[in-house]
XYZ file of C-alpha atoms in Angstrom:
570
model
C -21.713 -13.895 26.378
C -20.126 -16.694 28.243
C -20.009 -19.176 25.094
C -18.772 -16.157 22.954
C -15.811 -15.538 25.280
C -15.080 -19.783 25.477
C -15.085 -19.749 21.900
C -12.737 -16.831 21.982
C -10.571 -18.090 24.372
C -10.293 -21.418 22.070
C -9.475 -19.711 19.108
C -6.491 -17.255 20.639
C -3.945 -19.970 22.259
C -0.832 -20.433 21.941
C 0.182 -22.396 18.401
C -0.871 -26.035 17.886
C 2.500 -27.753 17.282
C 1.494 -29.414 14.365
C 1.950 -25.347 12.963
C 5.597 -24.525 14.647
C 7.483 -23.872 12.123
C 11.766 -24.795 12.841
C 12.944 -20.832 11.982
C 16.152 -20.787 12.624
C 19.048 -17.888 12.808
C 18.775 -16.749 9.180
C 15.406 -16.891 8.769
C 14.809 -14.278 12.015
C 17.747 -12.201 10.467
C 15.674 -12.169 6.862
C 12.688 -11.719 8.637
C 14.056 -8.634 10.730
C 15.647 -6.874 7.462
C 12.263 -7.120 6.159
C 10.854 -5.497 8.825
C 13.428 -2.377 8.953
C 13.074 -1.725 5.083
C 9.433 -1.572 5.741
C 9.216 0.932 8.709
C 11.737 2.887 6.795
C 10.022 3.413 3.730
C 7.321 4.523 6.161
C 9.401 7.228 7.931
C 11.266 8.389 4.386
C 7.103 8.670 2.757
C 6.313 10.323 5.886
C 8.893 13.771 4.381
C 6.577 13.998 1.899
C 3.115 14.884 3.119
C 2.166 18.479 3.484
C -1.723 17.894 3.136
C -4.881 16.006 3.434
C -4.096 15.274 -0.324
C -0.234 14.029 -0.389
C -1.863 11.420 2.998
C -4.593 10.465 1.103
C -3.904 10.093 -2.614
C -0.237 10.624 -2.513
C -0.361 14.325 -4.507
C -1.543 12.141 -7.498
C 1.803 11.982 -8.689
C 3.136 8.296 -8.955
C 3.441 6.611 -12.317
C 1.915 3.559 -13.177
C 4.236 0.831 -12.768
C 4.503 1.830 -9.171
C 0.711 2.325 -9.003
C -0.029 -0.792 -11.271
C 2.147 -2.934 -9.161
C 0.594 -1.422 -5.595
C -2.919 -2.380 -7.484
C -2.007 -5.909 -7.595
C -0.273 -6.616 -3.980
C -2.999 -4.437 -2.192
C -5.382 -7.477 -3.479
C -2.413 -10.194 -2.508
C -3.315 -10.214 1.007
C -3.906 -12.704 3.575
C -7.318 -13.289 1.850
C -5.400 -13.963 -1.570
C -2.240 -16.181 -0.047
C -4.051 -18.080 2.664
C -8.116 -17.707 1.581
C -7.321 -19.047 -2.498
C -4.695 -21.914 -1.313
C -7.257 -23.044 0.790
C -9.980 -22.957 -1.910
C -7.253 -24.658 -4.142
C -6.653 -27.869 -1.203
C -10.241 -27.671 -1.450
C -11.288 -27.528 -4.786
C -8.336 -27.222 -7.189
C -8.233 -25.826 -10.598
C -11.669 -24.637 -10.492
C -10.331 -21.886 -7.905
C -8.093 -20.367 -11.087
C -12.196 -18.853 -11.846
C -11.074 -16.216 -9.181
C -8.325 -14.397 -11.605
C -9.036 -15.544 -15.150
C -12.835 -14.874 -14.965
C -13.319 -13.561 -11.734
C -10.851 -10.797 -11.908
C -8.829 -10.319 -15.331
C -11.599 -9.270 -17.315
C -12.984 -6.324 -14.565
C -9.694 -5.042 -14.119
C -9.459 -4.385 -18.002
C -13.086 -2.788 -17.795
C -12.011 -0.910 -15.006
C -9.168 0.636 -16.847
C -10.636 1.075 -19.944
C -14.321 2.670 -19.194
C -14.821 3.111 -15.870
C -11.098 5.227 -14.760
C -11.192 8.078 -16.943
C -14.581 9.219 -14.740
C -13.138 8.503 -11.728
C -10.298 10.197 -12.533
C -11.145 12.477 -14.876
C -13.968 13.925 -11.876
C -11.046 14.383 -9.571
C -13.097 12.929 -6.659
C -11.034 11.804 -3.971
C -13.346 8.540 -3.532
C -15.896 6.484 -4.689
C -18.399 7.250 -2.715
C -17.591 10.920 -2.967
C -18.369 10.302 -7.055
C -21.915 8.517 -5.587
C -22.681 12.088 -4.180
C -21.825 14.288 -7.327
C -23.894 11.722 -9.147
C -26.725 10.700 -6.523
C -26.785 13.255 -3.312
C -25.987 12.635 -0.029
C -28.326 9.462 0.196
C -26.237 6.817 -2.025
C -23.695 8.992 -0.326
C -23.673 8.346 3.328
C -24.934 4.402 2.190
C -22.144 3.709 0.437
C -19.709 5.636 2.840
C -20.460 3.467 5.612
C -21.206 -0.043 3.847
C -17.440 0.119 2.409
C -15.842 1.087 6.224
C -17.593 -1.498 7.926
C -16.430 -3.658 5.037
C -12.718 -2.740 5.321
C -13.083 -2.753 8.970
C -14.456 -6.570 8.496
C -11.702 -7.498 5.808
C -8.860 -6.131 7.333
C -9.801 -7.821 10.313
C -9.267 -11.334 8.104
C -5.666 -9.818 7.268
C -4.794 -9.361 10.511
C -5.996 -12.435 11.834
C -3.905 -13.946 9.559
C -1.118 -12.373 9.794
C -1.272 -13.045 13.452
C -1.223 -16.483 12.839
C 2.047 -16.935 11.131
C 3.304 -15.108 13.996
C 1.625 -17.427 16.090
C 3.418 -19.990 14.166
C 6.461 -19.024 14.059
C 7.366 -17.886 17.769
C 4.450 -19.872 19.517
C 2.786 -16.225 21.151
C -0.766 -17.319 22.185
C -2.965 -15.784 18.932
C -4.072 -12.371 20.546
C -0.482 -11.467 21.292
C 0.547 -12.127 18.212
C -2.758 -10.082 16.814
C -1.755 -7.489 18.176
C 1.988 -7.142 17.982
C 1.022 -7.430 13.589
C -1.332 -4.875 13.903
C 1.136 -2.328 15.682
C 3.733 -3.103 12.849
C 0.948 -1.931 10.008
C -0.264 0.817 12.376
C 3.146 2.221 12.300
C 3.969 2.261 8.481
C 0.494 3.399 7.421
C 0.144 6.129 9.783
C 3.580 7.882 9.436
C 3.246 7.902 5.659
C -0.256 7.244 4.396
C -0.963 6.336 1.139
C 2.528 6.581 0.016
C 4.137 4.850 2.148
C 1.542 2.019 2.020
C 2.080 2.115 -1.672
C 5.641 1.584 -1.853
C 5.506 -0.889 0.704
C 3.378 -2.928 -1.863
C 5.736 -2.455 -4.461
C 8.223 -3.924 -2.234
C 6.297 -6.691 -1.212
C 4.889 -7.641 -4.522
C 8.774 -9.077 -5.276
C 8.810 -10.251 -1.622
C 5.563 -12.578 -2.065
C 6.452 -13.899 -5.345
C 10.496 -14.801 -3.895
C 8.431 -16.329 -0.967
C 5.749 -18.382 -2.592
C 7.851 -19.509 -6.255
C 10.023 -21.575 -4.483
C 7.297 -23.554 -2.572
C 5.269 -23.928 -5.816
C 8.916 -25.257 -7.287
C 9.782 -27.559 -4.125
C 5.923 -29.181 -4.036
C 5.959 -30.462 -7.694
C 9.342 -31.533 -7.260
C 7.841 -33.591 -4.304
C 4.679 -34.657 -5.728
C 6.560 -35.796 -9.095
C 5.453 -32.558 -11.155
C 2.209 -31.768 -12.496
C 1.547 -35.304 -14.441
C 2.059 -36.369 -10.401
C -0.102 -33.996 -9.157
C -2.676 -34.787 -11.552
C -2.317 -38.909 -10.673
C -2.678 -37.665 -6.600
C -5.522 -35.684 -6.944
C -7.431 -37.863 -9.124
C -7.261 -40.505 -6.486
C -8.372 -37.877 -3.607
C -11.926 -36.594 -3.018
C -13.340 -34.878 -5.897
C -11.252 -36.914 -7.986
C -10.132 -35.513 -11.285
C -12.637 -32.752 -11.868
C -10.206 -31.344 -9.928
C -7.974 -30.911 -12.173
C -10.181 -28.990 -14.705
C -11.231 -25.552 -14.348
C -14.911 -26.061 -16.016
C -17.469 -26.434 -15.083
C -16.927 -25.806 -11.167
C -20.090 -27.755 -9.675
C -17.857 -28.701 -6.495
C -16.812 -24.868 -5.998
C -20.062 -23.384 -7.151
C -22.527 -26.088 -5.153
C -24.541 -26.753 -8.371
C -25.111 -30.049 -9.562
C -26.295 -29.324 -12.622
C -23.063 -28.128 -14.531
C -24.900 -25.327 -17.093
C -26.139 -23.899 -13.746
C -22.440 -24.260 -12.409
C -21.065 -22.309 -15.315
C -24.102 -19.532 -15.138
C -23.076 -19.221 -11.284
C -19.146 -18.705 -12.037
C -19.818 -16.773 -15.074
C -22.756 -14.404 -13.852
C -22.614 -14.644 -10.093
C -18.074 -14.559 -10.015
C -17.781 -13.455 -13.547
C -20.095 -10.358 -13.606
C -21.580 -9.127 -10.383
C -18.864 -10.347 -7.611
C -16.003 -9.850 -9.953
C -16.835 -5.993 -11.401
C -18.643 -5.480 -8.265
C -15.565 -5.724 -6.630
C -12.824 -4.407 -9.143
C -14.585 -1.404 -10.443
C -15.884 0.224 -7.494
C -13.966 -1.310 -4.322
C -12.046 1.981 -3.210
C -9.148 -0.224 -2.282
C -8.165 -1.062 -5.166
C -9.342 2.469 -7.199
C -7.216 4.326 -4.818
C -4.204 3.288 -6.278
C -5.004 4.207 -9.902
C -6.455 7.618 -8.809
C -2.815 8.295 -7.004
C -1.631 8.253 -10.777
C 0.092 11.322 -11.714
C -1.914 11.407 -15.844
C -5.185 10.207 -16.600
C -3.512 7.287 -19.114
C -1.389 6.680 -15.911
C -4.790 5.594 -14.060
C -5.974 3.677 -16.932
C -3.056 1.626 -17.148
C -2.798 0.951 -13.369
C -5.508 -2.003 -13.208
C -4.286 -3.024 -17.219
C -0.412 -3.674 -16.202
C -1.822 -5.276 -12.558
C -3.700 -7.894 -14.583
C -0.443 -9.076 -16.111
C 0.699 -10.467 -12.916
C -2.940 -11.235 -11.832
C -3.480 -14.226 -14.296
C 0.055 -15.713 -13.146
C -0.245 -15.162 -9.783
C -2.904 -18.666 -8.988
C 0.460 -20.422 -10.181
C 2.366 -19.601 -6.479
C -1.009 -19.415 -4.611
C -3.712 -21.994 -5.926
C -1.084 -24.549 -7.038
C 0.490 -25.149 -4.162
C -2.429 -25.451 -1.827
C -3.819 -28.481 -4.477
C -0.175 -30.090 -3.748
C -0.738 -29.381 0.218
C -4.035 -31.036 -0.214
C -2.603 -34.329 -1.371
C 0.831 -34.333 -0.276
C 0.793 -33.102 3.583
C -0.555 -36.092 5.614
C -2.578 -33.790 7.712
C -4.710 -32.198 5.343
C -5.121 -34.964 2.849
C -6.525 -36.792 5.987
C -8.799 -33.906 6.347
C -10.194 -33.690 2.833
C -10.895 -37.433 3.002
C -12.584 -37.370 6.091
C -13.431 -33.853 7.045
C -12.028 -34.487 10.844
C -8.720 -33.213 12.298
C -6.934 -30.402 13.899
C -6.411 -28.427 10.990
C -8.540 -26.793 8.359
C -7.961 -25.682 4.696
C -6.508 -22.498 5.809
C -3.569 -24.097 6.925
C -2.304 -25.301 3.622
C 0.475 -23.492 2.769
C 1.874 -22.955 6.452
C 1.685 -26.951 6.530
C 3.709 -26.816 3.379
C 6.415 -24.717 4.519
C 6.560 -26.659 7.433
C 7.400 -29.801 5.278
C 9.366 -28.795 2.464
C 11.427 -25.344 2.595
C 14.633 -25.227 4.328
C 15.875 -22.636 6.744
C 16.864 -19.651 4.836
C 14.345 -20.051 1.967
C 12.041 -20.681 4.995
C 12.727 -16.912 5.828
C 11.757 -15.935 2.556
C 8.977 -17.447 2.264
C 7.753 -16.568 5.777
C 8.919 -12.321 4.764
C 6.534 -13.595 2.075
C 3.551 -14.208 4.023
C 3.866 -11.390 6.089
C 4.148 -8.947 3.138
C 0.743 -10.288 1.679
C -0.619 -9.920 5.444
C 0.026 -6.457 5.934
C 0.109 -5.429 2.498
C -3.326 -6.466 2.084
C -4.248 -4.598 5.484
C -2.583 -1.495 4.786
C -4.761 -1.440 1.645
C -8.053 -1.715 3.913
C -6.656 0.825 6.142
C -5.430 3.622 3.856
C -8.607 3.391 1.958
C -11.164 3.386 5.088
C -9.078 6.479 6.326
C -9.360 8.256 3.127
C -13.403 7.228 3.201
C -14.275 7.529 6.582
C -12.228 11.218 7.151
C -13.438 12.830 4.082
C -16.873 10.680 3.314
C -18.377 10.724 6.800
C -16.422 12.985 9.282
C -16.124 15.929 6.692
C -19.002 15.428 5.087
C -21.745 15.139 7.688
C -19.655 15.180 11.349
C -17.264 18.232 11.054
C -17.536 20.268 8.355
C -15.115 23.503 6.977
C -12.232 22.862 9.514
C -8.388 23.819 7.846
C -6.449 20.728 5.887
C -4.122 19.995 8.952
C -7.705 19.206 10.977
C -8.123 16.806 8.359
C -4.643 15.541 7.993
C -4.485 15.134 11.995
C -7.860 13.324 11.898
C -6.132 10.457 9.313
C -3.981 9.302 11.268
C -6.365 8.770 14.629
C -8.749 7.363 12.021
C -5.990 4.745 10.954
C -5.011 3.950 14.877
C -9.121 3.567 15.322
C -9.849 0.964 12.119
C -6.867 -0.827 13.516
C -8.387 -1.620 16.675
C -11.212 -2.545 14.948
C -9.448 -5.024 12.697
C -8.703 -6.335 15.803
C -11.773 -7.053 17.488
C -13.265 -8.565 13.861
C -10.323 -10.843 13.958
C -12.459 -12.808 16.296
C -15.017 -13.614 13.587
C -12.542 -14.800 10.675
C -11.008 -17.377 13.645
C -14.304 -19.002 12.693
C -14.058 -20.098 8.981
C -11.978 -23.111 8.153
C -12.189 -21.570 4.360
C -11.997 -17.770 4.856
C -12.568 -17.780 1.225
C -16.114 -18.697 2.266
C -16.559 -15.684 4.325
C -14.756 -13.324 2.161
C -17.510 -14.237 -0.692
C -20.272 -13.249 1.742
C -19.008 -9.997 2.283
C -18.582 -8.879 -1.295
C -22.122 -9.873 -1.999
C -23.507 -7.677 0.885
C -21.104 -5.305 0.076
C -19.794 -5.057 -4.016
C -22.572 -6.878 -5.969
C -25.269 -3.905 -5.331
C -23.133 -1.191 -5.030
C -22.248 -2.546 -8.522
C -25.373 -2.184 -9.786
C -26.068 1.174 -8.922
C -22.989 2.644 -10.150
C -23.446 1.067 -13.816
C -26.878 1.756 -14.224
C -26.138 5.409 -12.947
C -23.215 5.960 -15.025
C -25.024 4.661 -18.408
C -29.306 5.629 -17.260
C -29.030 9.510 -17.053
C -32.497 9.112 -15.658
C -31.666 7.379 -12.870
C -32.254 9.267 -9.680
C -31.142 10.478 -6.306
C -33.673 8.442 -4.095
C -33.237 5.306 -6.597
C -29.645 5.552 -5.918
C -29.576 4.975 -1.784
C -32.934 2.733 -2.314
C -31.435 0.395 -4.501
C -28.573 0.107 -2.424
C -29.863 -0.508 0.466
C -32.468 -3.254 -0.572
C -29.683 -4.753 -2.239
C -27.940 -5.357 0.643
C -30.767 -6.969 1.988
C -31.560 -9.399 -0.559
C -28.125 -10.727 -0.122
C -28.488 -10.982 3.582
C -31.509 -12.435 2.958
C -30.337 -15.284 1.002
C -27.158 -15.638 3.097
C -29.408 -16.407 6.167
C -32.038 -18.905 4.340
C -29.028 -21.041 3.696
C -27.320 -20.621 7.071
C -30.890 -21.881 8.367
C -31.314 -24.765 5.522
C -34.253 -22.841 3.596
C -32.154 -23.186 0.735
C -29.032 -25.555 0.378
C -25.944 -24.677 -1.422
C -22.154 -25.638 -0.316
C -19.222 -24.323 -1.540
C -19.440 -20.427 -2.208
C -22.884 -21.265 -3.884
C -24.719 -19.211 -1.319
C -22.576 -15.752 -2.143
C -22.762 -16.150 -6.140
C -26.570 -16.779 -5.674
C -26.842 -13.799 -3.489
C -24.974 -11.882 -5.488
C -27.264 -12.147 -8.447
C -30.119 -11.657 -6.394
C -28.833 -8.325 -4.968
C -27.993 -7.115 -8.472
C -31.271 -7.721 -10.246
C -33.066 -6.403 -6.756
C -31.158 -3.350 -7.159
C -31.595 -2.873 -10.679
C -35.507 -3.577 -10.685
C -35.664 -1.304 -7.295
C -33.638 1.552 -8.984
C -35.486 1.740 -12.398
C -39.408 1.357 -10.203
C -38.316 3.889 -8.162
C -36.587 6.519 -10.909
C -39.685 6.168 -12.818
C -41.501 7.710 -9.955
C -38.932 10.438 -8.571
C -37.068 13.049 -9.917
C -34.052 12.934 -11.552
C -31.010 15.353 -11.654
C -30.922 18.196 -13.794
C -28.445 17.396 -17.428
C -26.087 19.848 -16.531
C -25.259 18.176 -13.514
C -24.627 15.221 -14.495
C -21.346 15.918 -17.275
C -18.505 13.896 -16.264
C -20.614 11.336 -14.579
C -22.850 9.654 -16.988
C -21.327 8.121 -20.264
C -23.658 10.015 -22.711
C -23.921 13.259 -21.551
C -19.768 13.338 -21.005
C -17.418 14.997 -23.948
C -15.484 11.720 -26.032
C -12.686 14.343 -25.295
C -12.486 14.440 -21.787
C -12.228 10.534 -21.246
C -9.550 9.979 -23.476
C -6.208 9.859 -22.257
C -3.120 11.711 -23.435
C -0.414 10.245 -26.041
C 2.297 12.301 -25.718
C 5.461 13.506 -23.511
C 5.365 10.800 -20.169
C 2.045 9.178 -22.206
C 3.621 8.591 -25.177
C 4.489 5.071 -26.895
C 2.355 2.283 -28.419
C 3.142 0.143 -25.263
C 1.473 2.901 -22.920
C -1.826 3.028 -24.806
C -4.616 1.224 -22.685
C -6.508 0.278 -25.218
C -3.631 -2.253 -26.540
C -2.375 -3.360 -23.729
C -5.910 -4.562 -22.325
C -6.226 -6.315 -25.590
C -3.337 -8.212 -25.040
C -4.212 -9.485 -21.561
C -7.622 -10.244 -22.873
C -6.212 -12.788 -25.616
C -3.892 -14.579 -22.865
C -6.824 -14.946 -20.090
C -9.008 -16.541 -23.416
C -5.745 -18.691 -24.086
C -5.207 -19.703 -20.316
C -9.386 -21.049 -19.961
C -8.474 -22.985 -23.166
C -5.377 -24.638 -22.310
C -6.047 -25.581 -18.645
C -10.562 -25.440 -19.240
């Protein structure tokens, strides 16, 4: 316990001042307008909510650009801005794999097959659709994997939101921990999903005002991208960096057919749809759609944005990695005070004036806490109605309910604070974040698409498969950590990934050839062929109507420009 509290104590100081960043007068002024539109919108969502329903899922009434564009900044959190800069100092282009392969494509899958059941059920959760179509096993499994996982990520949000803090008004780290996680308390609490919604709408615009400029000001100081291209050829890892394909730095193969099956299987297919199809985070959003084409076209119109977005995140953390004298020491020698998670803060530091200094900073935090408020609003919505209704308290009235969201949010925020502790311990939290969805996404994956297209797929294989699952990735995660197997980069989490997928899929079809599956009749509405064509398509008329709201189009036409952006920078 001693070393755990030294290493504690090392990682929550006061800021380094290679980190201070010179704020002056405006920026604090920007900064603090930010602030009051964002506590507002909290307070004005918070006249709303007369029910469990308006807190959780915001009456299912918003319409999909404001859902659509909540979709896309509940993922541009800390683990977005700071985690895929830092993979982009470290690895460069290969890092665009994250959005063009690694989360384009699921998003359009997710809006296309997967919504109308979600939706169309009217389940208030993801796991609450795991116990209409498994039972209370892959129930109460799922339930808790996903809060301790929320609990886990948000605590990566908050660390690093406290660490621009940290940065900018040199509180020792814990201080400024804490004083971010009061601030996301406050707006998520008063107005639940709503107001955590409209918050992201808000600070969607705020990011991309915050991080263009920097992306603008570090070509300009590297001598554009032909520039950037001559730097990084000359750094370490030369100029593979500078191509997406094949990815044998990021992926840790050196074979590069075994680097594309990793990126493509591993990122591609089990991380990636893992993650975008049944993370309740991001579903949420789309199921607070007020029509079922609404929902559909949530994840379509957020993947617009998604593909550009590496263009303000990943390119300017390849320019930090070659043009701030800190890091590019770093990457040649691995040694110094500061780590790739510092890229863009270094940046800032270097290039942006005061004023668009402010901007940028309002730009951080909205990532920080937009991407927390998304882990709390959905692990109150999971934990209230998944765990405490379900199996702790049962048949109290809605206000029981309501009242018990909003201690639930205060508790997962204290939380996030204590697992701040472990993301102080990752110079790439990218790294970390990896592990976690292959515990976490790549086997819950796998049981929700074999049980939405295997009718025969049964209760016990359901919580079996996910559990083992689990463990297969833990498994593999360890045998690296101890040097059974070696794999840098995010090797380790791709390979586990797999693993946990094909465990869970060989576990789940053993095992539902030996139990007993649910009745038909049960099972309309959540499996594909025993589901009316009827019921899952999605209305083209009144609000619906219009060729440009059909999601059928629409995902077509994000398809062809993720194809044409692998070509032209592959």
């Amino acid at each position: 316990m001693e070393v755990i509290g030294q290493w504690a104590s090392a990682q929550f100081v006061a800021a380094p001042e290679r980190l201070r960043l010179d704020a002056g007068v405006v920026d604090y002024v920007l900064l603090g307008l930010y602030f009051v539109f964002v506590l507002g919108i909290g307070f004005m969502a918070r006249r709303s909510i007369s029910s469990s329903l308006d807190f959780f899922l915001s009456g299912r009434s918003l319409p999909a650009w404001v859902t659509g564009l909540a979709f896309i900044a509940a993922n541009l959190g800390a683990i977005e801005i700071i985690g895929m800069s830092a993979n982009g100092a470290q690895y460069g282009m290969p890092t665009m794999h994250y959005f063009w392969i690694g989360a384009v494509p699921a998003m359009l899958f997710l809006g296309v097959v997967m919504m109308p059941f979600y939706y169309g059920s009217k389940v208030r959760s993801v796991p609450e659709f795991m116990l209409r179509r498994f039972g209370p096993g892959a129930h109460l499994v799922n339930g808790v994997s996903f809060a301790v996982a929320q609990i886990l990520i948000a605590g990566i949000n908050l660390f690093l939101l406290g660490t621009v803090v940290n940065a900018l008004l040199g509180w020792p780290l814990w201080v400024s921990v804490c004083a971010a996680a009061v601030i996301v308390l406050s707006y998520t609490a008063l107005g639940g999903l709503s107001a955590a919604i409209y918050n992201e709408v808000l600070q969607f615009f705020v990011i991309v005002a915050g991080l263009l400029p920097l992306t603008i000001a570090g070509l300009n100081k590297v001598g554009g991208w032909d520039g950037l291209t001559d730097r990084i050829a000359g750094s370490p890892g030369g100029a593979e960096q500078m191509s997406a394909w094949p990815g044998t730095e990021l992926t840790g193969f050196s074979s590069s057919v075994l680097g594309v099956v990793g990126i493509v299987f591993g990122l591609g297919f089990v991380l990636s749809f893992g993650y975008w199809t049944t993370n309740f985070v991001e579903v949420q959003r789309a199921m607070a759609s007020r029509s079922m084409s609404a929902a559909q076209r949530t994840s379509i119109i957020g993947a617009f944005p998604k593909m550009f977005i590496p263009f303000i995140v990943v390119v300017p953390g390849m320019i930090a990695g070659v043009a701030t004298s800190e890091l590019s020491a770093f990457k040649r020698t691995g040694e110094g005070d500061v780590d790739y998670n510092d890229a863009l803060l270094l940046l800032m530091r270097d290039l942006l004036p005061n004023g668009i200094l402010g901007v940028a900073l309002a730009g951080l935090l909205a990532s920080f806490m937009a991407g927390m408020a998304a882990n709390l609003s959905s692990f109150n919505t999971v934990f209230t109605y998944d765990i405490w209704q379900s199996y702790v308290v049962r048949d109290r009235p809605d206000d029981y309910y309501l009242r018990m969201g909003s201690w639930v949010t205060a508790g997962a925020t204290a939380g996030a604070v204590g697992t701040a502790f472990i993301a102080a311990g990752y110079e790439n939290l990218m790294n970390y974040l990896q592990q976690l969805f292959s515990f976490f996404n790549a086997p819950l994956f796998a049981t929700f698409i074999l049980g939405m297209f295997w009718k025969r797929m049964t209760p016990t294989a359901g919580w079996l498969g996910l559990v083992l699952g689990t463990a297969t990735a833990v498994t593999v995660f360890f045998l690296n950590e101890n040097g059974v197997i070696s794999l840098s980069g995010q090797g380790a989490s791709f390979v586990g990934a797999g693993a946990a997928f094909v465990v869970d899929v060989v576990v789940s079809v053993l095992v539902s050839r030996k139990t007993r599956p649910k009745a038909e009749e049960e099972l309309t509405g959540l499996v594909y062929s025993l589901t009316p064509r009827e019921s899952l398509r999605a209305a083209t008329t009144g609000a619906d109507a219009g060729w440009y709201r059909r999601p059928g189009l629409l995902a077509s036409i994000a398809l062809v420009l993720i194809v044409a952006l692998n070509i032209v920078f592959g």
